[in-house]
Short mmCIF file of N, CA and C and ligand atoms in Angstrom, two decimals:
data_model
loop_
_atom_site.label_atom_id
_atom_site.label_comp_id
_atom_site.label_asym_id
_atom_site.label_seq_id
_atom_site.Cartn_x
_atom_site.Cartn_y
_atom_site.Cartn_z
N MET A 1 0.35 39.93 -3.75
CA MET A 1 -0.15 39.54 -5.13
C MET A 1 1.10 40.35 -5.71
N PRO A 2 1.54 39.18 -6.88
CA PRO A 2 2.79 40.13 -7.52
C PRO A 2 2.75 41.18 -8.45
N ASP A 3 2.86 41.97 -9.34
CA ASP A 3 2.05 42.56 -10.33
C ASP A 3 2.95 42.24 -11.37
N THR A 4 1.62 41.31 -11.66
CA THR A 4 2.02 40.94 -13.08
C THR A 4 2.36 41.77 -14.39
N ARG A 5 1.89 43.01 -14.41
CA ARG A 5 1.45 44.45 -14.71
C ARG A 5 3.57 44.15 -15.48
N SER A 6 4.28 44.93 -14.62
CA SER A 6 5.59 45.25 -14.92
C SER A 6 6.42 43.87 -14.72
N CYS A 7 6.28 42.58 -14.64
CA CYS A 7 7.17 41.33 -15.16
C CYS A 7 7.22 40.98 -16.35
N LEU A 8 8.10 41.63 -16.65
CA LEU A 8 9.07 40.91 -18.09
C LEU A 8 9.22 39.74 -18.30
N PHE A 9 8.84 39.35 -17.81
CA PHE A 9 8.15 37.32 -18.73
C PHE A 9 7.03 37.68 -18.48
N CYS A 10 6.03 37.58 -17.99
CA CYS A 10 4.37 37.74 -17.84
C CYS A 10 4.12 38.96 -19.33
N GLN A 11 5.02 40.02 -19.24
CA GLN A 11 5.07 40.78 -20.64
C GLN A 11 4.80 39.45 -21.76
N ILE A 12 6.40 39.30 -21.96
CA ILE A 12 6.73 38.27 -23.24
C ILE A 12 5.40 37.87 -23.25
N ALA A 13 5.08 37.18 -22.15
CA ALA A 13 4.10 35.88 -22.55
C ALA A 13 2.76 36.78 -23.27
N ARG A 14 2.35 37.55 -23.23
CA ARG A 14 1.08 38.35 -22.41
C ARG A 14 1.49 38.89 -24.48
N GLY A 15 2.86 38.64 -25.20
CA GLY A 15 2.78 39.28 -26.43
C GLY A 15 3.34 40.73 -26.42
N GLU A 16 2.88 41.36 -24.96
CA GLU A 16 3.38 42.85 -24.82
C GLU A 16 5.05 43.20 -25.89
N ILE A 17 5.80 42.65 -25.22
CA ILE A 17 7.75 42.53 -25.50
C ILE A 17 7.63 41.46 -26.36
N PRO A 18 8.34 41.62 -27.60
CA PRO A 18 8.81 40.83 -28.38
C PRO A 18 9.87 39.88 -28.13
N ALA A 19 9.66 39.31 -28.40
CA ALA A 19 10.61 37.59 -27.89
C ALA A 19 10.81 37.22 -29.27
N LYS A 20 12.17 35.92 -29.50
CA LYS A 20 11.94 34.79 -30.36
C LYS A 20 11.33 33.76 -29.81
N ILE A 21 10.36 33.67 -30.30
CA ILE A 21 9.32 32.45 -29.06
C ILE A 21 9.50 31.41 -30.42
N VAL A 22 9.65 30.10 -29.48
CA VAL A 22 9.96 28.77 -29.78
C VAL A 22 8.84 27.68 -29.41
N VAL A 23 7.76 28.06 -28.27
CA VAL A 23 7.08 27.21 -28.31
C VAL A 23 6.49 27.89 -27.72
N ASN A 24 4.36 28.23 -28.05
CA ASN A 24 3.74 29.33 -27.17
C ASN A 24 2.19 28.28 -26.95
N ASN A 25 2.14 27.60 -25.76
CA ASN A 25 0.82 27.16 -25.41
C ASN A 25 0.31 27.09 -24.54
N LYS A 26 -0.99 26.68 -23.49
CA LYS A 26 -1.84 27.28 -22.66
C LYS A 26 -1.10 27.41 -21.70
N GLU A 27 0.67 26.31 -21.24
CA GLU A 27 0.97 26.21 -19.97
C GLU A 27 2.19 27.37 -19.68
N MET A 28 2.71 26.75 -21.25
CA MET A 28 3.95 27.24 -21.32
C MET A 28 4.38 28.29 -22.56
N ILE A 29 5.75 29.52 -22.61
CA ILE A 29 6.42 30.23 -23.30
C ILE A 29 7.38 29.55 -23.21
N ALA A 30 8.21 29.22 -24.92
CA ALA A 30 9.79 29.28 -24.78
C ALA A 30 9.66 30.04 -25.70
N PHE A 31 11.13 31.02 -24.75
CA PHE A 31 11.98 32.01 -26.30
C PHE A 31 13.13 31.77 -25.58
N ARG A 32 13.87 32.48 -26.70
CA ARG A 32 15.43 32.34 -27.68
C ARG A 32 16.07 33.62 -26.15
N ASP A 33 16.59 33.62 -25.11
CA ASP A 33 17.46 34.47 -24.40
C ASP A 33 17.89 35.34 -25.21
N ILE A 34 17.63 36.62 -24.46
CA ILE A 34 18.49 38.07 -25.24
C ILE A 34 19.73 38.34 -24.76
N ASN A 35 20.87 37.27 -24.52
CA ASN A 35 22.02 37.90 -24.34
C ASN A 35 22.48 35.96 -24.08
N PRO A 36 22.26 35.18 -24.89
CA PRO A 36 22.73 33.66 -25.59
C PRO A 36 24.43 32.97 -24.89
N GLN A 37 24.26 32.37 -24.03
CA GLN A 37 25.56 32.10 -22.80
C GLN A 37 25.89 30.62 -24.45
N ALA A 38 25.24 30.14 -25.10
CA ALA A 38 25.08 29.17 -25.59
C ALA A 38 24.99 29.55 -27.02
N PRO A 39 25.21 28.29 -28.59
CA PRO A 39 24.46 28.40 -29.53
C PRO A 39 22.96 28.17 -28.92
N THR A 40 22.61 27.15 -28.14
CA THR A 40 21.33 27.30 -27.99
C THR A 40 21.08 28.05 -26.91
N HIS A 41 19.98 29.01 -25.97
CA HIS A 41 19.97 29.76 -25.61
C HIS A 41 18.71 29.45 -25.46
N ILE A 42 17.64 29.39 -24.62
CA ILE A 42 16.11 28.83 -24.81
C ILE A 42 15.44 28.68 -22.60
N LEU A 43 14.98 29.99 -22.73
CA LEU A 43 14.16 30.90 -21.95
C LEU A 43 12.79 29.23 -21.56
N ILE A 44 12.61 28.80 -20.61
CA ILE A 44 11.34 27.90 -20.97
C ILE A 44 10.94 28.12 -19.68
N VAL A 45 9.15 29.40 -19.70
CA VAL A 45 8.89 29.81 -19.02
C VAL A 45 7.35 29.92 -18.69
N PRO A 46 6.51 29.15 -17.48
CA PRO A 46 5.17 29.31 -17.25
C PRO A 46 4.79 30.52 -17.52
N LYS A 47 3.04 30.34 -18.29
CA LYS A 47 2.39 31.71 -18.19
C LYS A 47 2.28 32.15 -17.10
N LYS A 48 2.25 31.08 -16.30
CA LYS A 48 1.56 31.60 -14.45
C LYS A 48 2.75 32.23 -14.08
N HIS A 49 2.21 33.45 -12.77
CA HIS A 49 3.73 33.95 -12.90
C HIS A 49 3.95 33.16 -11.52
N ILE A 50 5.05 33.17 -11.35
CA ILE A 50 5.67 32.17 -9.78
C ILE A 50 7.06 33.07 -10.10
N GLY A 51 7.37 33.24 -8.80
CA GLY A 51 8.03 34.45 -8.62
C GLY A 51 9.64 33.71 -8.54
N SER A 52 9.80 32.12 -8.39
CA SER A 52 11.19 31.54 -8.69
C SER A 52 10.66 30.07 -7.68
N LEU A 53 11.65 29.28 -8.05
CA LEU A 53 11.53 27.69 -7.75
C LEU A 53 11.43 28.11 -5.64
N ASP A 54 11.79 29.04 -5.42
CA ASP A 54 11.36 28.75 -3.80
C ASP A 54 10.25 29.17 -3.81
N ASP A 55 9.12 29.84 -4.16
CA ASP A 55 7.79 30.24 -4.46
C ASP A 55 6.68 29.21 -4.96
N LEU A 56 7.34 27.77 -5.65
CA LEU A 56 6.58 26.63 -6.44
C LEU A 56 5.43 25.61 -5.39
N THR A 57 4.32 25.79 -5.34
CA THR A 57 3.57 24.86 -4.71
C THR A 57 3.18 23.91 -6.16
N ASP A 58 2.93 23.58 -7.00
CA ASP A 58 2.81 23.06 -7.96
C ASP A 58 4.39 21.31 -8.74
N SER A 59 4.63 20.61 -7.77
CA SER A 59 6.02 20.40 -8.01
C SER A 59 5.65 19.11 -9.52
N ASP A 60 4.79 19.31 -10.47
CA ASP A 60 4.55 19.01 -11.50
C ASP A 60 5.02 19.61 -12.30
N LEU A 61 4.79 21.12 -11.95
CA LEU A 61 5.10 21.70 -13.26
C LEU A 61 6.03 21.55 -13.39
N VAL A 62 7.15 21.61 -12.65
CA VAL A 62 8.98 21.62 -13.09
C VAL A 62 8.89 20.71 -13.87
N GLY A 63 8.68 19.42 -13.64
CA GLY A 63 8.54 18.41 -14.58
C GLY A 63 8.04 18.53 -15.95
N ARG A 64 7.10 19.04 -16.50
CA ARG A 64 6.41 19.87 -17.03
C ARG A 64 8.02 20.25 -17.90
N MET A 65 8.51 21.27 -17.81
CA MET A 65 8.98 22.05 -17.83
C MET A 65 10.10 21.79 -18.49
N MET A 66 11.23 20.18 -17.63
CA MET A 66 11.49 20.28 -17.93
C MET A 66 11.59 18.92 -19.42
N THR A 67 10.80 18.24 -19.07
CA THR A 67 9.86 17.76 -20.10
C THR A 67 10.03 18.29 -21.59
N LEU A 68 9.47 19.88 -21.81
CA LEU A 68 9.65 21.28 -22.79
C LEU A 68 11.19 20.97 -22.86
N ALA A 69 12.13 20.92 -21.69
CA ALA A 69 13.59 21.05 -22.10
C ALA A 69 14.14 20.21 -23.24
N ALA A 70 13.49 18.81 -22.71
CA ALA A 70 14.35 18.21 -23.26
C ALA A 70 13.52 17.48 -24.82
N ALA A 71 12.41 18.28 -25.30
CA ALA A 71 11.80 18.02 -25.89
C ALA A 71 12.83 19.11 -27.00
N LEU A 72 12.68 20.15 -26.85
CA LEU A 72 14.04 21.44 -27.04
C LEU A 72 14.59 21.10 -28.00
N ALA A 73 15.61 20.56 -26.93
CA ALA A 73 17.26 19.62 -26.52
C ALA A 73 17.32 18.70 -28.67
N ARG A 74 15.90 18.19 -28.23
CA ARG A 74 16.35 17.73 -29.29
C ARG A 74 15.24 17.93 -30.71
N GLN A 75 15.23 19.14 -30.69
CA GLN A 75 13.97 19.97 -31.81
C GLN A 75 15.70 20.79 -32.19
N GLU A 76 16.68 20.95 -30.75
CA GLU A 76 17.50 21.65 -31.29
C GLU A 76 18.25 20.90 -32.18
N GLY A 77 18.53 19.59 -32.45
CA GLY A 77 19.47 19.03 -32.76
C GLY A 77 21.08 18.58 -31.46
N ILE A 78 20.62 19.10 -30.04
CA ILE A 78 22.16 19.25 -29.05
C ILE A 78 21.31 17.80 -27.91
N ALA A 79 20.45 17.21 -28.22
CA ALA A 79 20.22 16.18 -27.54
C ALA A 79 21.27 14.80 -27.16
N LYS A 80 22.30 14.20 -28.57
CA LYS A 80 23.15 13.34 -28.56
C LYS A 80 24.52 14.14 -28.14
N THR A 81 24.64 15.35 -28.00
CA THR A 81 25.78 16.07 -28.20
C THR A 81 25.79 16.04 -26.58
N GLY A 82 24.79 16.85 -25.71
CA GLY A 82 24.45 16.66 -24.78
C GLY A 82 24.25 18.71 -24.29
N TYR A 83 23.51 18.87 -23.24
CA TYR A 83 23.29 20.21 -22.99
C TYR A 83 22.77 20.36 -21.40
N ARG A 84 22.89 21.11 -20.87
CA ARG A 84 22.52 21.45 -19.80
C ARG A 84 20.93 22.38 -19.41
N THR A 85 20.57 22.22 -17.93
CA THR A 85 19.17 22.94 -18.02
C THR A 85 19.36 23.69 -16.10
N VAL A 86 19.41 24.83 -16.27
CA VAL A 86 19.92 25.37 -15.04
C VAL A 86 18.31 26.12 -14.50
N ILE A 87 18.45 25.90 -13.51
CA ILE A 87 17.53 26.84 -12.63
C ILE A 87 18.31 28.17 -11.23
N ASN A 88 18.15 29.11 -11.91
CA ASN A 88 18.46 30.63 -11.29
C ASN A 88 17.61 30.77 -9.83
N THR A 89 17.92 30.41 -7.90
CA THR A 89 17.08 30.94 -7.50
C THR A 89 17.38 31.84 -6.44
N GLY A 90 16.79 33.56 -6.32
CA GLY A 90 17.46 34.21 -5.05
C GLY A 90 18.78 34.76 -5.97
N LYS A 91 19.46 35.44 -4.89
CA LYS A 91 20.34 36.80 -5.11
C LYS A 91 21.68 35.61 -5.33
N ASP A 92 21.63 34.71 -4.49
CA ASP A 92 23.38 34.42 -4.33
C ASP A 92 22.96 32.97 -5.95
N GLY A 93 21.95 32.74 -5.94
CA GLY A 93 21.52 31.38 -7.75
C GLY A 93 22.09 32.47 -8.81
N GLY A 94 22.30 33.88 -9.21
CA GLY A 94 22.27 34.41 -9.57
C GLY A 94 20.97 34.56 -10.35
N GLN A 95 19.84 34.70 -9.90
CA GLN A 95 18.35 35.07 -10.47
C GLN A 95 18.88 36.34 -11.16
N SER A 96 17.85 36.94 -11.77
CA SER A 96 18.26 38.14 -12.25
C SER A 96 16.21 38.75 -12.75
N VAL A 97 16.24 37.84 -13.00
CA VAL A 97 14.46 38.04 -13.93
C VAL A 97 14.18 37.37 -12.44
N ASP A 98 12.90 38.06 -12.12
CA ASP A 98 11.51 37.23 -10.82
C ASP A 98 11.16 36.82 -10.99
N HIS A 99 10.65 35.78 -12.35
CA HIS A 99 9.45 34.84 -12.91
C HIS A 99 10.46 33.37 -12.96
N LEU A 100 10.23 32.66 -12.68
CA LEU A 100 10.16 31.27 -12.92
C LEU A 100 10.49 30.44 -14.48
N HIS A 101 11.91 30.56 -14.21
CA HIS A 101 12.36 29.44 -16.49
C HIS A 101 13.18 28.70 -15.60
N VAL A 102 13.51 27.97 -17.02
CA VAL A 102 14.19 26.84 -16.93
C VAL A 102 15.83 27.43 -18.00
N HIS A 103 16.48 27.92 -18.31
CA HIS A 103 17.47 27.44 -19.07
C HIS A 103 17.70 26.91 -19.30
N LEU A 104 17.61 25.91 -21.09
CA LEU A 104 17.78 25.09 -21.74
C LEU A 104 19.31 25.95 -22.26
N LEU A 105 20.47 25.36 -22.50
CA LEU A 105 22.10 25.88 -23.11
C LEU A 105 22.45 24.32 -23.79
N GLY A 106 23.54 24.62 -25.04
CA GLY A 106 23.85 24.00 -25.58
C GLY A 106 24.39 23.94 -26.43
N GLY A 107 24.97 23.48 -27.63
CA GLY A 107 26.09 23.75 -28.26
C GLY A 107 27.36 24.03 -28.63
N ARG A 108 27.84 23.91 -27.09
CA ARG A 108 29.11 23.66 -26.83
C ARG A 108 29.56 23.38 -25.56
N HIS A 109 31.21 23.10 -25.42
CA HIS A 109 31.05 22.45 -24.19
C HIS A 109 30.75 22.89 -22.78
N MET A 110 30.42 23.03 -21.78
CA MET A 110 30.07 23.23 -20.54
C MET A 110 30.82 22.70 -19.68
N THR A 111 31.67 23.72 -18.53
CA THR A 111 32.28 23.44 -17.58
C THR A 111 31.40 23.39 -16.40
N TRP A 112 32.91 22.45 -15.67
CA TRP A 112 32.05 22.25 -14.30
C TRP A 112 33.04 22.96 -13.44
N PRO A 113 33.09 23.46 -12.30
CA PRO A 113 31.70 24.16 -11.92
C PRO A 113 30.99 25.42 -12.08
N PRO A 114 29.96 25.57 -12.33
CA PRO A 114 29.10 26.94 -12.91
C PRO A 114 30.59 28.09 -12.15
N GLY A 115 30.09 29.03 -12.28
CA GLY A 115 30.86 30.39 -12.03
C GLY A 115 30.22 30.90 -10.94
P1 DGP B 1 17.89 34.66 -14.99
O1 DGP B 1 19.41 35.71 -14.05
O2 DGP B 1 18.33 33.18 -14.58
O3 DGP B 1 17.15 34.98 -14.04
O4 DGP B 1 17.95 34.74 -16.05
C1 DGP B 1 17.00 35.59 -17.52
C2 DGP B 1 17.32 36.26 -17.90
O5 DGP B 1 16.45 36.51 -18.97
C3 DGP B 1 18.68 36.09 -18.79
O6 DGP B 1 19.78 34.91 -19.18
C4 DGP B 1 18.94 37.03 -19.95
C5 DGP B 1 17.18 37.30 -19.95
N1 DGP B 1 16.41 37.97 -20.80
C6 DGP B 1 16.08 38.86 -20.24
N2 DGP B 1 16.27 39.66 -20.19
C7 DGP B 1 15.26 39.57 -21.82
C8 DGP B 1 14.11 40.12 -22.78
O7 DGP B 1 13.77 40.72 -22.49
N3 DGP B 1 14.20 39.26 -23.83
C9 DGP B 1 14.28 38.04 -23.49
N4 DGP B 1 14.63 36.93 -24.85
N5 DGP B 1 15.66 37.39 -22.39
C10 DGP B 1 15.73 37.93 -21.52
#
């Protein structure tokens, strides 16, 4: 069993740690990244604790996370110019918070390949 008491994103989802929240519904919370890498940088997080993409069993959940990311991109006014969605997984993937999340980044031109 994961220790959701000490999980940072579980604590944000429970309202125990403040965040700039943009969506808070039954299943998900979305809030602005504390260290934004683009003018828009929002994290889309399921309230249920899932450690990473590698722990995912509900395949529809990521579809709903991506659908919310697209809706937020439209809301942020970056849908027409474009944006990037990223899921970092594990050490080599650059994941630093062990709770599944999608990064929504936009408002500037992105380069490829990522670092
Ligand atoms: P990742 O490296 O993919 O696991 O992304 C974790 C992101 O979480 C990273 O971009 C910074 C962000 N983050 C870390 N701590 C906090 C926090 O306390 N509040 C908010 N809003 N974002 C955080």
